[in-house]
């Protein structure tokens, strides 16, 4: 019997930035690609074992952390106890305004100046027919300068992904909506590119994390003399906020063991108001002697200063490997 081909889940539909990241990480000849409607669907698919890997957006260099993903890692109901991060990928993200060109009648109205709304008249002539704008919340945040300059006042609709936005615009028979999405999405959905490169920064980059099921911290801590790459680790924890310096005490544990913190985030714990789950990512340099031993001592030290903590994964650092 032939071995069943493994699957990888990503935030769809096809042509999304998550799809592009997944294609860069996994060989199409070896994996089946399964688009999901939400990031939560990806976590559920991995936890249930329906897929072997999941690709989830984690943070953007312009707009910060993806809170939907952080909330799933927070796992307040213990729905994903076996999920951990096993890799990462970086994708350069260039947004385009997709839609249909203005109709002939719209062009006539523009020429005659027929409109009472001053925001309408302030827009470029080729964009004055747009009444609705669709995209993912992160994409809106990454294009704010352009939107304020050229599409102020246009009704915004948040959807699950940029490719979903393009799909909705393609189905709009009024041809008066537009999407912020990729050039690939324009090709897939036969949409025109009304404007290109509308992101606030040219170096706009999104980091994706690859998640899996079934790897334990104990396996990661096994000695690996052959490990040559730098290592990243993500942990979450809560502290007693009533204790002075509670958070500082936890962070000192990492410093005392020579671990470089590369990011810290927080989300409400929903246990009680103003109580938070913190996420800390730390880095260990390549060739660092005794990587696993140092990590084990640091993580053991968390027991003394946290209410609870959880290891969320360790993986090779790909910061320098831009897609």
PDB file of C-alpha atoms in Angstrom:
ATOM      1  CA  UNK A   1       0.000   0.000   0.000  1.00  0.00           C
ATOM      2  CA  UNK A   2       1.349   3.414  -0.973  1.00  0.00           C
ATOM      3  CA  UNK A   3       2.027   5.813   1.865  1.00  0.00           C
ATOM      4  CA  UNK A   4      -0.611   8.538   2.159  1.00  0.00           C
ATOM      5  CA  UNK A   5       0.657  11.927   1.074  1.00  0.00           C
ATOM      6  CA  UNK A   6       0.989  14.362   4.017  1.00  0.00           C
ATOM      7  CA  UNK A   7      -1.020  17.582   4.058  1.00  0.00           C
ATOM      8  CA  UNK A   8      -0.340  21.191   5.036  1.00  0.00           C
ATOM      9  CA  UNK A   9      -3.066  23.665   5.992  1.00  0.00           C
ATOM     10  CA  UNK A  10      -2.898  27.370   5.193  1.00  0.00           C
ATOM     11  CA  UNK A  11      -5.182  30.417   5.338  1.00  0.00           C
ATOM     12  CA  UNK A  12      -6.995  30.410   2.009  1.00  0.00           C
ATOM     13  CA  UNK A  13      -8.358  30.741  -0.525  1.00  0.00           C
ATOM     14  CA  UNK A  14      -5.690  29.918  -3.094  1.00  0.00           C
ATOM     15  CA  UNK A  15      -3.322  32.833  -3.914  1.00  0.00           C
ATOM     16  CA  UNK A  16      -3.312  34.244  -0.361  1.00  0.00           C
ATOM     17  CA  UNK A  17      -0.005  35.346   1.161  1.00  0.00           C
ATOM     18  CA  UNK A  18      -0.273  32.325   3.484  1.00  0.00           C
ATOM     19  CA  UNK A  19      -0.574  30.116   0.401  1.00  0.00           C
ATOM     20  CA  UNK A  20       2.561  31.701  -1.055  1.00  0.00           C
ATOM     21  CA  UNK A  21       4.449  31.120   2.208  1.00  0.00           C
ATOM     22  CA  UNK A  22       3.281  27.498   2.304  1.00  0.00           C
ATOM     23  CA  UNK A  23       4.472  26.926  -1.268  1.00  0.00           C
ATOM     24  CA  UNK A  24       7.912  28.238  -0.316  1.00  0.00           C
ATOM     25  CA  UNK A  25       8.115  25.924   2.708  1.00  0.00           C
ATOM     26  CA  UNK A  26       6.721  22.682   1.316  1.00  0.00           C
ATOM     27  CA  UNK A  27       7.268  20.789  -1.930  1.00  0.00           C
ATOM     28  CA  UNK A  28       4.065  20.542  -3.999  1.00  0.00           C
ATOM     29  CA  UNK A  29       5.156  17.099  -5.178  1.00  0.00           C
ATOM     30  CA  UNK A  30       5.294  15.805  -1.602  1.00  0.00           C
ATOM     31  CA  UNK A  31       2.453  17.623   0.190  1.00  0.00           C
ATOM     32  CA  UNK A  32      -1.269  18.178  -0.354  1.00  0.00           C
ATOM     33  CA  UNK A  33      -2.185  21.823   0.265  1.00  0.00           C
ATOM     34  CA  UNK A  34      -5.460  22.363   2.119  1.00  0.00           C
ATOM     35  CA  UNK A  35      -6.851  25.934   2.270  1.00  0.00           C
ATOM     36  CA  UNK A  36      -8.718  26.857   5.459  1.00  0.00           C
ATOM     37  CA  UNK A  37     -11.238  29.644   6.062  1.00  0.00           C
ATOM     38  CA  UNK A  38      -9.776  30.925   9.365  1.00  0.00           C
ATOM     39  CA  UNK A  39      -6.552  30.657  11.352  1.00  0.00           C
ATOM     40  CA  UNK A  40      -8.511  28.737  13.983  1.00  0.00           C
ATOM     41  CA  UNK A  41      -9.389  26.155  11.321  1.00  0.00           C
ATOM     42  CA  UNK A  42      -5.658  25.619  10.765  1.00  0.00           C
ATOM     43  CA  UNK A  43      -5.055  24.970  14.480  1.00  0.00           C
ATOM     44  CA  UNK A  44      -8.003  22.576  14.608  1.00  0.00           C
ATOM     45  CA  UNK A  45      -6.820  20.696  11.519  1.00  0.00           C
ATOM     46  CA  UNK A  46      -3.349  20.198  13.017  1.00  0.00           C
ATOM     47  CA  UNK A  47      -4.622  19.263  16.495  1.00  0.00           C
ATOM     48  CA  UNK A  48      -7.096  16.732  15.066  1.00  0.00           C
ATOM     49  CA  UNK A  49      -4.398  15.125  12.933  1.00  0.00           C
ATOM     50  CA  UNK A  50      -6.193  15.856   9.646  1.00  0.00           C
ATOM     51  CA  UNK A  51      -3.016  17.593   8.450  1.00  0.00           C
ATOM     52  CA  UNK A  52       0.642  17.185   9.411  1.00  0.00           C
ATOM     53  CA  UNK A  53       1.592  20.886   9.288  1.00  0.00           C
ATOM     54  CA  UNK A  54      -0.049  24.287   9.396  1.00  0.00           C
ATOM     55  CA  UNK A  55       1.228  27.677   8.221  1.00  0.00           C
ATOM     56  CA  UNK A  56      -0.067  30.642  10.243  1.00  0.00           C
ATOM     57  CA  UNK A  57       0.735  34.382  10.016  1.00  0.00           C
ATOM     58  CA  UNK A  58       2.386  35.539  13.238  1.00  0.00           C
ATOM     59  CA  UNK A  59       3.634  39.099  12.823  1.00  0.00           C
ATOM     60  CA  UNK A  60       4.230  41.828  10.280  1.00  0.00           C
ATOM     61  CA  UNK A  61       7.168  44.231  10.230  1.00  0.00           C
ATOM     62  CA  UNK A  62       4.831  47.214   9.648  1.00  0.00           C
ATOM     63  CA  UNK A  63       1.664  46.348  11.549  1.00  0.00           C
ATOM     64  CA  UNK A  64       2.903  44.154  14.394  1.00  0.00           C
ATOM     65  CA  UNK A  65       1.557  40.912  15.821  1.00  0.00           C
ATOM     66  CA  UNK A  66      -1.395  38.993  14.408  1.00  0.00           C
ATOM     67  CA  UNK A  67      -3.641  38.935  17.481  1.00  0.00           C
ATOM     68  CA  UNK A  68      -5.824  36.117  16.119  1.00  0.00           C
ATOM     69  CA  UNK A  69      -2.793  33.828  16.094  1.00  0.00           C
ATOM     70  CA  UNK A  70      -1.641  34.943  19.553  1.00  0.00           C
ATOM     71  CA  UNK A  71      -5.101  34.209  20.954  1.00  0.00           C
ATOM     72  CA  UNK A  72      -4.925  30.670  19.564  1.00  0.00           C
ATOM     73  CA  UNK A  73      -1.478  30.132  21.086  1.00  0.00           C
ATOM     74  CA  UNK A  74      -2.921  31.448  24.371  1.00  0.00           C
ATOM     75  CA  UNK A  75      -5.185  28.370  24.219  1.00  0.00           C
ATOM     76  CA  UNK A  76      -7.366  29.494  27.130  1.00  0.00           C
ATOM     77  CA  UNK A  77      -9.635  26.418  26.893  1.00  0.00           C
ATOM     78  CA  UNK A  78      -6.816  23.901  26.326  1.00  0.00           C
ATOM     79  CA  UNK A  79      -8.163  23.076  22.874  1.00  0.00           C
ATOM     80  CA  UNK A  80      -4.696  22.686  21.298  1.00  0.00           C
ATOM     81  CA  UNK A  81      -2.532  20.985  23.946  1.00  0.00           C
ATOM     82  CA  UNK A  82      -0.338  19.122  21.457  1.00  0.00           C
ATOM     83  CA  UNK A  83       0.504  21.949  19.049  1.00  0.00           C
ATOM     84  CA  UNK A  84       3.973  23.468  18.879  1.00  0.00           C
ATOM     85  CA  UNK A  85       5.985  25.619  16.479  1.00  0.00           C
ATOM     86  CA  UNK A  86       8.556  23.750  14.387  1.00  0.00           C
ATOM     87  CA  UNK A  87       9.620  26.357  11.831  1.00  0.00           C
ATOM     88  CA  UNK A  88       9.236  29.844  10.392  1.00  0.00           C
ATOM     89  CA  UNK A  89       9.219  31.637   7.053  1.00  0.00           C
ATOM     90  CA  UNK A  90       9.503  35.265   5.977  1.00  0.00           C
ATOM     91  CA  UNK A  91       7.547  36.624   3.035  1.00  0.00           C
ATOM     92  CA  UNK A  92       8.049  40.036   1.433  1.00  0.00           C
ATOM     93  CA  UNK A  93       4.517  41.406   1.097  1.00  0.00           C
ATOM     94  CA  UNK A  94       3.620  43.886  -1.633  1.00  0.00           C
ATOM     95  CA  UNK A  95      -0.011  44.950  -1.730  1.00  0.00           C
ATOM     96  CA  UNK A  96      -1.958  46.008  -4.815  1.00  0.00           C
ATOM     97  CA  UNK A  97      -5.368  47.600  -5.248  1.00  0.00           C
ATOM     98  CA  UNK A  98      -7.423  45.161  -7.305  1.00  0.00           C
ATOM     99  CA  UNK A  99     -10.759  45.705  -9.016  1.00  0.00           C
ATOM    100  CA  UNK A 100     -12.435  46.744 -12.234  1.00  0.00           C
ATOM    101  CA  UNK A 101     -11.712  49.994 -14.100  1.00  0.00           C
ATOM    102  CA  UNK A 102     -14.309  52.748 -13.867  1.00  0.00           C
ATOM    103  CA  UNK A 103     -17.222  52.445 -16.292  1.00  0.00           C
ATOM    104  CA  UNK A 104     -17.791  54.940 -19.119  1.00  0.00           C
ATOM    105  CA  UNK A 105     -20.663  56.564 -17.207  1.00  0.00           C
ATOM    106  CA  UNK A 106     -18.438  56.961 -14.135  1.00  0.00           C
ATOM    107  CA  UNK A 107     -15.838  58.671 -16.319  1.00  0.00           C
ATOM    108  CA  UNK A 108     -18.484  61.089 -17.615  1.00  0.00           C
ATOM    109  CA  UNK A 109     -19.619  61.928 -14.093  1.00  0.00           C
ATOM    110  CA  UNK A 110     -16.017  62.488 -13.015  1.00  0.00           C
ATOM    111  CA  UNK A 111     -15.473  64.866 -15.942  1.00  0.00           C
ATOM    112  CA  UNK A 112     -18.590  66.840 -15.039  1.00  0.00           C
ATOM    113  CA  UNK A 113     -17.694  66.912 -11.344  1.00  0.00           C
ATOM    114  CA  UNK A 114     -21.072  65.339 -10.466  1.00  0.00           C
ATOM    115  CA  UNK A 115     -20.789  64.492  -6.782  1.00  0.00           C
ATOM    116  CA  UNK A 116     -21.541  66.310  -3.542  1.00  0.00           C
ATOM    117  CA  UNK A 117     -19.048  64.423  -1.386  1.00  0.00           C
ATOM    118  CA  UNK A 118     -15.732  66.354  -1.180  1.00  0.00           C
ATOM    119  CA  UNK A 119     -13.874  63.120  -0.296  1.00  0.00           C
ATOM    120  CA  UNK A 120     -15.109  61.622  -3.571  1.00  0.00           C
ATOM    121  CA  UNK A 121     -13.846  64.566  -5.573  1.00  0.00           C
ATOM    122  CA  UNK A 122     -10.480  64.424  -3.775  1.00  0.00           C
ATOM    123  CA  UNK A 123      -9.786  60.882  -4.994  1.00  0.00           C
ATOM    124  CA  UNK A 124      -7.821  60.124  -8.159  1.00  0.00           C
ATOM    125  CA  UNK A 125     -10.270  59.941 -11.110  1.00  0.00           C
ATOM    126  CA  UNK A 126      -9.547  56.254 -11.697  1.00  0.00           C
ATOM    127  CA  UNK A 127     -10.631  55.362  -8.145  1.00  0.00           C
ATOM    128  CA  UNK A 128     -13.768  57.479  -7.745  1.00  0.00           C
ATOM    129  CA  UNK A 129     -16.099  54.625  -8.648  1.00  0.00           C
ATOM    130  CA  UNK A 130     -14.979  52.530  -5.669  1.00  0.00           C
ATOM    131  CA  UNK A 131     -17.634  52.326  -2.930  1.00  0.00           C
ATOM    132  CA  UNK A 132     -16.406  49.353  -0.912  1.00  0.00           C
ATOM    133  CA  UNK A 133     -12.958  48.080  -0.029  1.00  0.00           C
ATOM    134  CA  UNK A 134     -12.257  44.491   1.092  1.00  0.00           C
ATOM    135  CA  UNK A 135      -9.178  43.049   2.761  1.00  0.00           C
ATOM    136  CA  UNK A 136      -7.713  41.386   5.836  1.00  0.00           C
ATOM    137  CA  UNK A 137      -7.308  43.695   8.895  1.00  0.00           C
ATOM    138  CA  UNK A 138      -3.514  43.325   8.717  1.00  0.00           C
ATOM    139  CA  UNK A 139      -3.494  44.505   5.080  1.00  0.00           C
ATOM    140  CA  UNK A 140      -5.543  47.579   5.952  1.00  0.00           C
ATOM    141  CA  UNK A 141      -3.032  48.407   8.682  1.00  0.00           C
ATOM    142  CA  UNK A 142      -0.101  47.985   6.299  1.00  0.00           C
ATOM    143  CA  UNK A 143      -1.568  50.407   3.701  1.00  0.00           C
ATOM    144  CA  UNK A 144      -2.933  53.158   5.937  1.00  0.00           C
ATOM    145  CA  UNK A 145      -0.945  56.014   4.392  1.00  0.00           C
ATOM    146  CA  UNK A 146      -2.207  55.191   0.896  1.00  0.00           C
ATOM    147  CA  UNK A 147      -5.787  54.683   2.050  1.00  0.00           C
ATOM    148  CA  UNK A 148      -5.898  57.997   3.867  1.00  0.00           C
ATOM    149  CA  UNK A 149      -4.457  59.800   0.855  1.00  0.00           C
ATOM    150  CA  UNK A 150      -6.497  58.187  -1.925  1.00  0.00           C
ATOM    151  CA  UNK A 151      -9.492  56.281  -0.545  1.00  0.00           C
ATOM    152  CA  UNK A 152     -10.552  58.183   2.544  1.00  0.00           C
ATOM    153  CA  UNK A 153     -14.212  57.681   3.328  1.00  0.00           C
ATOM    154  CA  UNK A 154     -14.573  54.435   1.361  1.00  0.00           C
ATOM    155  CA  UNK A 155     -16.437  51.767   3.325  1.00  0.00           C
ATOM    156  CA  UNK A 156     -14.055  49.069   4.584  1.00  0.00           C
ATOM    157  CA  UNK A 157     -14.988  45.405   4.986  1.00  0.00           C
ATOM    158  CA  UNK A 158     -12.674  43.068   6.906  1.00  0.00           C
ATOM    159  CA  UNK A 159     -12.507  39.488   5.610  1.00  0.00           C
ATOM    160  CA  UNK A 160     -10.566  36.345   6.498  1.00  0.00           C
ATOM    161  CA  UNK A 161      -7.756  36.821   3.956  1.00  0.00           C
ATOM    162  CA  UNK A 162      -6.602  39.038   1.115  1.00  0.00           C
ATOM    163  CA  UNK A 163      -7.371  36.319  -1.423  1.00  0.00           C
ATOM    164  CA  UNK A 164     -10.934  36.094  -0.053  1.00  0.00           C
ATOM    165  CA  UNK A 165     -11.182  39.846  -0.606  1.00  0.00           C
ATOM    166  CA  UNK A 166     -10.175  39.419  -4.257  1.00  0.00           C
ATOM    167  CA  UNK A 167     -12.691  36.595  -4.645  1.00  0.00           C
ATOM    168  CA  UNK A 168     -15.522  38.803  -3.334  1.00  0.00           C
ATOM    169  CA  UNK A 169     -14.587  41.693  -5.624  1.00  0.00           C
ATOM    170  CA  UNK A 170     -14.537  39.357  -8.614  1.00  0.00           C
ATOM    171  CA  UNK A 171     -18.152  38.382  -7.822  1.00  0.00           C
ATOM    172  CA  UNK A 172     -19.355  41.997  -7.451  1.00  0.00           C
ATOM    173  CA  UNK A 173     -21.525  42.665 -10.492  1.00  0.00           C
ATOM    174  CA  UNK A 174     -21.683  46.383  -9.726  1.00  0.00           C
ATOM    175  CA  UNK A 175     -17.918  46.566 -10.324  1.00  0.00           C
ATOM    176  CA  UNK A 176     -17.678  49.280  -7.643  1.00  0.00           C
ATOM    177  CA  UNK A 177     -15.639  47.391  -5.031  1.00  0.00           C
ATOM    178  CA  UNK A 178     -11.908  46.854  -4.699  1.00  0.00           C
ATOM    179  CA  UNK A 179      -9.556  44.571  -2.762  1.00  0.00           C
ATOM    180  CA  UNK A 180      -6.126  44.924  -1.225  1.00  0.00           C
ATOM    181  CA  UNK A 181      -4.350  41.731  -2.244  1.00  0.00           C
ATOM    182  CA  UNK A 182      -1.430  40.289  -4.198  1.00  0.00           C
ATOM    183  CA  UNK A 183      -0.735  40.397  -7.926  1.00  0.00           C
ATOM    184  CA  UNK A 184      -1.151  36.625  -7.952  1.00  0.00           C
ATOM    185  CA  UNK A 185      -4.702  37.087  -6.611  1.00  0.00           C
ATOM    186  CA  UNK A 186      -5.378  39.488  -9.501  1.00  0.00           C
ATOM    187  CA  UNK A 187      -4.313  36.825 -11.995  1.00  0.00           C
ATOM    188  CA  UNK A 188      -6.305  34.057 -10.296  1.00  0.00           C
ATOM    189  CA  UNK A 189      -9.527  36.099 -10.149  1.00  0.00           C
ATOM    190  CA  UNK A 190      -9.100  38.002 -13.437  1.00  0.00           C
ATOM    191  CA  UNK A 191      -9.047  41.404 -11.766  1.00  0.00           C
ATOM    192  CA  UNK A 192      -7.323  44.543 -12.900  1.00  0.00           C
ATOM    193  CA  UNK A 193      -4.531  46.201 -10.909  1.00  0.00           C
ATOM    194  CA  UNK A 194      -5.861  49.690 -10.176  1.00  0.00           C
ATOM    195  CA  UNK A 195      -2.702  50.649  -8.294  1.00  0.00           C
ATOM    196  CA  UNK A 196       0.396  48.747  -7.214  1.00  0.00           C
ATOM    197  CA  UNK A 197       2.810  48.781  -4.309  1.00  0.00           C
ATOM    198  CA  UNK A 198       0.408  50.542  -1.949  1.00  0.00           C
ATOM    199  CA  UNK A 199       2.002  49.246   1.271  1.00  0.00           C
ATOM    200  CA  UNK A 200       3.342  51.906   3.666  1.00  0.00           C
ATOM    201  CA  UNK A 201       6.889  50.526   3.534  1.00  0.00           C
ATOM    202  CA  UNK A 202       8.788  48.813   0.722  1.00  0.00           C
ATOM    203  CA  UNK A 203      10.382  46.425   3.225  1.00  0.00           C
ATOM    204  CA  UNK A 204       6.975  45.186   4.409  1.00  0.00           C
ATOM    205  CA  UNK A 205       7.490  41.588   5.576  1.00  0.00           C
ATOM    206  CA  UNK A 206       5.278  39.005   7.261  1.00  0.00           C
ATOM    207  CA  UNK A 207       6.622  36.194   9.396  1.00  0.00           C
ATOM    208  CA  UNK A 208       4.756  32.890   9.326  1.00  0.00           C
ATOM    209  CA  UNK A 209       5.109  30.094  11.856  1.00  0.00           C
ATOM    210  CA  UNK A 210       4.835  26.420  10.968  1.00  0.00           C
ATOM    211  CA  UNK A 211       2.926  24.367  13.525  1.00  0.00           C
ATOM    212  CA  UNK A 212       2.770  20.632  14.107  1.00  0.00           C
ATOM    213  CA  UNK A 213       1.350  18.125  16.576  1.00  0.00           C
ATOM    214  CA  UNK A 214       3.075  15.697  18.864  1.00  0.00           C
ATOM    215  CA  UNK A 215       6.601  16.998  19.534  1.00  0.00           C
ATOM    216  CA  UNK A 216       7.385  17.355  23.238  1.00  0.00           C
ATOM    217  CA  UNK A 217       9.789  19.680  25.016  1.00  0.00           C
ATOM    218  CA  UNK A 218      11.696  16.620  26.213  1.00  0.00           C
ATOM    219  CA  UNK A 219      12.487  15.646  22.617  1.00  0.00           C
ATOM    220  CA  UNK A 220      13.756  19.152  21.855  1.00  0.00           C
ATOM    221  CA  UNK A 221      15.988  19.112  24.925  1.00  0.00           C
ATOM    222  CA  UNK A 222      17.808  15.939  23.863  1.00  0.00           C
ATOM    223  CA  UNK A 223      21.513  16.670  23.171  1.00  0.00           C
ATOM    224  CA  UNK A 224      22.184  17.505  19.515  1.00  0.00           C
ATOM    225  CA  UNK A 225      25.936  17.877  18.895  1.00  0.00           C
ATOM    226  CA  UNK A 226      25.212  18.201  15.167  1.00  0.00           C
ATOM    227  CA  UNK A 227      22.978  21.277  15.562  1.00  0.00           C
ATOM    228  CA  UNK A 228      24.609  24.110  13.633  1.00  0.00           C
ATOM    229  CA  UNK A 229      21.728  26.585  13.250  1.00  0.00           C
ATOM    230  CA  UNK A 230      20.657  29.264  15.699  1.00  0.00           C
ATOM    231  CA  UNK A 231      17.587  28.323  17.703  1.00  0.00           C
ATOM    232  CA  UNK A 232      14.422  30.246  18.572  1.00  0.00           C
ATOM    233  CA  UNK A 233      11.960  29.273  21.304  1.00  0.00           C
ATOM    234  CA  UNK A 234       8.496  30.602  22.153  1.00  0.00           C
ATOM    235  CA  UNK A 235       6.959  30.317  25.626  1.00  0.00           C
ATOM    236  CA  UNK A 236       3.847  31.725  27.267  1.00  0.00           C
ATOM    237  CA  UNK A 237       3.277  32.416  30.962  1.00  0.00           C
ATOM    238  CA  UNK A 238       1.150  34.276  33.497  1.00  0.00           C
ATOM    239  CA  UNK A 239       2.271  36.051  36.660  1.00  0.00           C
ATOM    240  CA  UNK A 240       0.616  37.457  39.771  1.00  0.00           C
ATOM    241  CA  UNK A 241       0.286  41.112  38.787  1.00  0.00           C
ATOM    242  CA  UNK A 242      -0.227  42.090  42.429  1.00  0.00           C
ATOM    243  CA  UNK A 243       3.371  41.153  43.234  1.00  0.00           C
ATOM    244  CA  UNK A 244       5.771  44.094  42.585  1.00  0.00           C
ATOM    245  CA  UNK A 245       8.266  43.257  39.856  1.00  0.00           C
ATOM    246  CA  UNK A 246       6.587  39.957  38.979  1.00  0.00           C
ATOM    247  CA  UNK A 247       7.137  40.330  35.237  1.00  0.00           C
ATOM    248  CA  UNK A 248      10.676  41.653  35.697  1.00  0.00           C
ATOM    249  CA  UNK A 249      11.555  38.609  37.812  1.00  0.00           C
ATOM    250  CA  UNK A 250      10.545  36.294  34.965  1.00  0.00           C
ATOM    251  CA  UNK A 251      12.508  38.225  32.369  1.00  0.00           C
ATOM    252  CA  UNK A 252      15.608  38.137  34.583  1.00  0.00           C
ATOM    253  CA  UNK A 253      15.563  34.330  34.387  1.00  0.00           C
ATOM    254  CA  UNK A 254      16.358  34.545  30.682  1.00  0.00           C
ATOM    255  CA  UNK A 255      19.060  37.147  31.228  1.00  0.00           C
ATOM    256  CA  UNK A 256      20.735  35.098  33.941  1.00  0.00           C
ATOM    257  CA  UNK A 257      21.047  32.182  31.505  1.00  0.00           C
ATOM    258  CA  UNK A 258      22.390  34.310  28.665  1.00  0.00           C
ATOM    259  CA  UNK A 259      19.281  34.040  26.487  1.00  0.00           C
ATOM    260  CA  UNK A 260      18.504  36.967  24.186  1.00  0.00           C
ATOM    261  CA  UNK A 261      14.825  37.974  24.176  1.00  0.00           C
ATOM    262  CA  UNK A 262      13.713  38.919  20.666  1.00  0.00           C
ATOM    263  CA  UNK A 263      10.043  39.741  21.328  1.00  0.00           C
ATOM    264  CA  UNK A 264       7.416  40.016  24.046  1.00  0.00           C
ATOM    265  CA  UNK A 265       3.647  40.192  23.568  1.00  0.00           C
ATOM    266  CA  UNK A 266       0.599  39.941  25.776  1.00  0.00           C
ATOM    267  CA  UNK A 267      -3.076  39.053  25.476  1.00  0.00           C
ATOM    268  CA  UNK A 268      -5.851  39.173  28.098  1.00  0.00           C
ATOM    269  CA  UNK A 269      -6.048  35.897  30.007  1.00  0.00           C
ATOM    270  CA  UNK A 270      -9.843  36.232  30.433  1.00  0.00           C
ATOM    271  CA  UNK A 271      -9.404  34.747  33.904  1.00  0.00           C
ATOM    272  CA  UNK A 272     -10.051  38.162  35.457  1.00  0.00           C
ATOM    273  CA  UNK A 273      -9.876  41.769  34.191  1.00  0.00           C
ATOM    274  CA  UNK A 274      -6.402  43.192  33.561  1.00  0.00           C
ATOM    275  CA  UNK A 275      -4.696  39.830  33.915  1.00  0.00           C
ATOM    276  CA  UNK A 276      -2.503  38.850  30.964  1.00  0.00           C
ATOM    277  CA  UNK A 277      -0.836  35.951  29.205  1.00  0.00           C
ATOM    278  CA  UNK A 278       2.671  36.958  28.148  1.00  0.00           C
ATOM    279  CA  UNK A 279       4.507  35.529  25.146  1.00  0.00           C
ATOM    280  CA  UNK A 280       8.296  35.637  25.069  1.00  0.00           C
ATOM    281  CA  UNK A 281      10.545  34.548  22.227  1.00  0.00           C
ATOM    282  CA  UNK A 282      14.236  33.983  22.849  1.00  0.00           C
ATOM    283  CA  UNK A 283      17.240  33.255  20.694  1.00  0.00           C
ATOM    284  CA  UNK A 284      20.316  31.037  21.028  1.00  0.00           C
ATOM    285  CA  UNK A 285      23.245  31.538  18.655  1.00  0.00           C
ATOM    286  CA  UNK A 286      24.473  28.866  16.276  1.00  0.00           C
ATOM    287  CA  UNK A 287      27.250  26.691  17.637  1.00  0.00           C
ATOM    288  CA  UNK A 288      26.333  27.653  21.203  1.00  0.00           C
ATOM    289  CA  UNK A 289      27.751  24.889  23.372  1.00  0.00           C
ATOM    290  CA  UNK A 290      25.149  23.214  25.554  1.00  0.00           C
ATOM    291  CA  UNK A 291      22.087  24.850  23.936  1.00  0.00           C
ATOM    292  CA  UNK A 292      19.651  22.309  25.323  1.00  0.00           C
ATOM    293  CA  UNK A 293      21.116  22.319  28.837  1.00  0.00           C
ATOM    294  CA  UNK A 294      20.913  26.112  29.132  1.00  0.00           C
ATOM    295  CA  UNK A 295      17.357  26.141  27.789  1.00  0.00           C
ATOM    296  CA  UNK A 296      16.320  23.441  30.259  1.00  0.00           C
ATOM    297  CA  UNK A 297      17.728  25.389  33.221  1.00  0.00           C
ATOM    298  CA  UNK A 298      16.037  28.610  32.116  1.00  0.00           C
ATOM    299  CA  UNK A 299      12.656  26.970  31.602  1.00  0.00           C
ATOM    300  CA  UNK A 300      12.913  25.175  34.938  1.00  0.00           C
ATOM    301  CA  UNK A 301      13.570  28.558  36.527  1.00  0.00           C
ATOM    302  CA  UNK A 302      10.193  29.807  35.303  1.00  0.00           C
ATOM    303  CA  UNK A 303       8.435  27.636  37.888  1.00  0.00           C
ATOM    304  CA  UNK A 304       9.704  29.949  40.641  1.00  0.00           C
ATOM    305  CA  UNK A 305       8.245  33.156  39.211  1.00  0.00           C
ATOM    306  CA  UNK A 306       5.158  32.303  37.147  1.00  0.00           C
ATOM    307  CA  UNK A 307       1.653  31.142  37.951  1.00  0.00           C
ATOM    308  CA  UNK A 308       1.935  28.779  35.000  1.00  0.00           C
ATOM    309  CA  UNK A 309       3.935  28.583  31.803  1.00  0.00           C
ATOM    310  CA  UNK A 310       3.949  26.607  28.547  1.00  0.00           C
ATOM    311  CA  UNK A 311       6.588  25.775  25.983  1.00  0.00           C
ATOM    312  CA  UNK A 312       5.155  26.578  22.528  1.00  0.00           C
ATOM    313  CA  UNK A 313       7.973  25.344  20.324  1.00  0.00           C
ATOM    314  CA  UNK A 314      11.614  25.595  19.289  1.00  0.00           C
ATOM    315  CA  UNK A 315      12.865  25.888  15.730  1.00  0.00           C
ATOM    316  CA  UNK A 316      15.812  26.935  13.591  1.00  0.00           C
ATOM    317  CA  UNK A 317      16.155  30.682  13.087  1.00  0.00           C
ATOM    318  CA  UNK A 318      15.423  31.774   9.501  1.00  0.00           C
ATOM    319  CA  UNK A 319      15.678  35.535  10.022  1.00  0.00           C
ATOM    320  CA  UNK A 320      18.360  35.855   7.364  1.00  0.00           C
ATOM    321  CA  UNK A 321      16.510  33.620   4.891  1.00  0.00           C
ATOM    322  CA  UNK A 322      14.063  36.056   3.345  1.00  0.00           C
ATOM    323  CA  UNK A 323      11.596  34.527   0.918  1.00  0.00           C
TER     324      UNK A 323
END
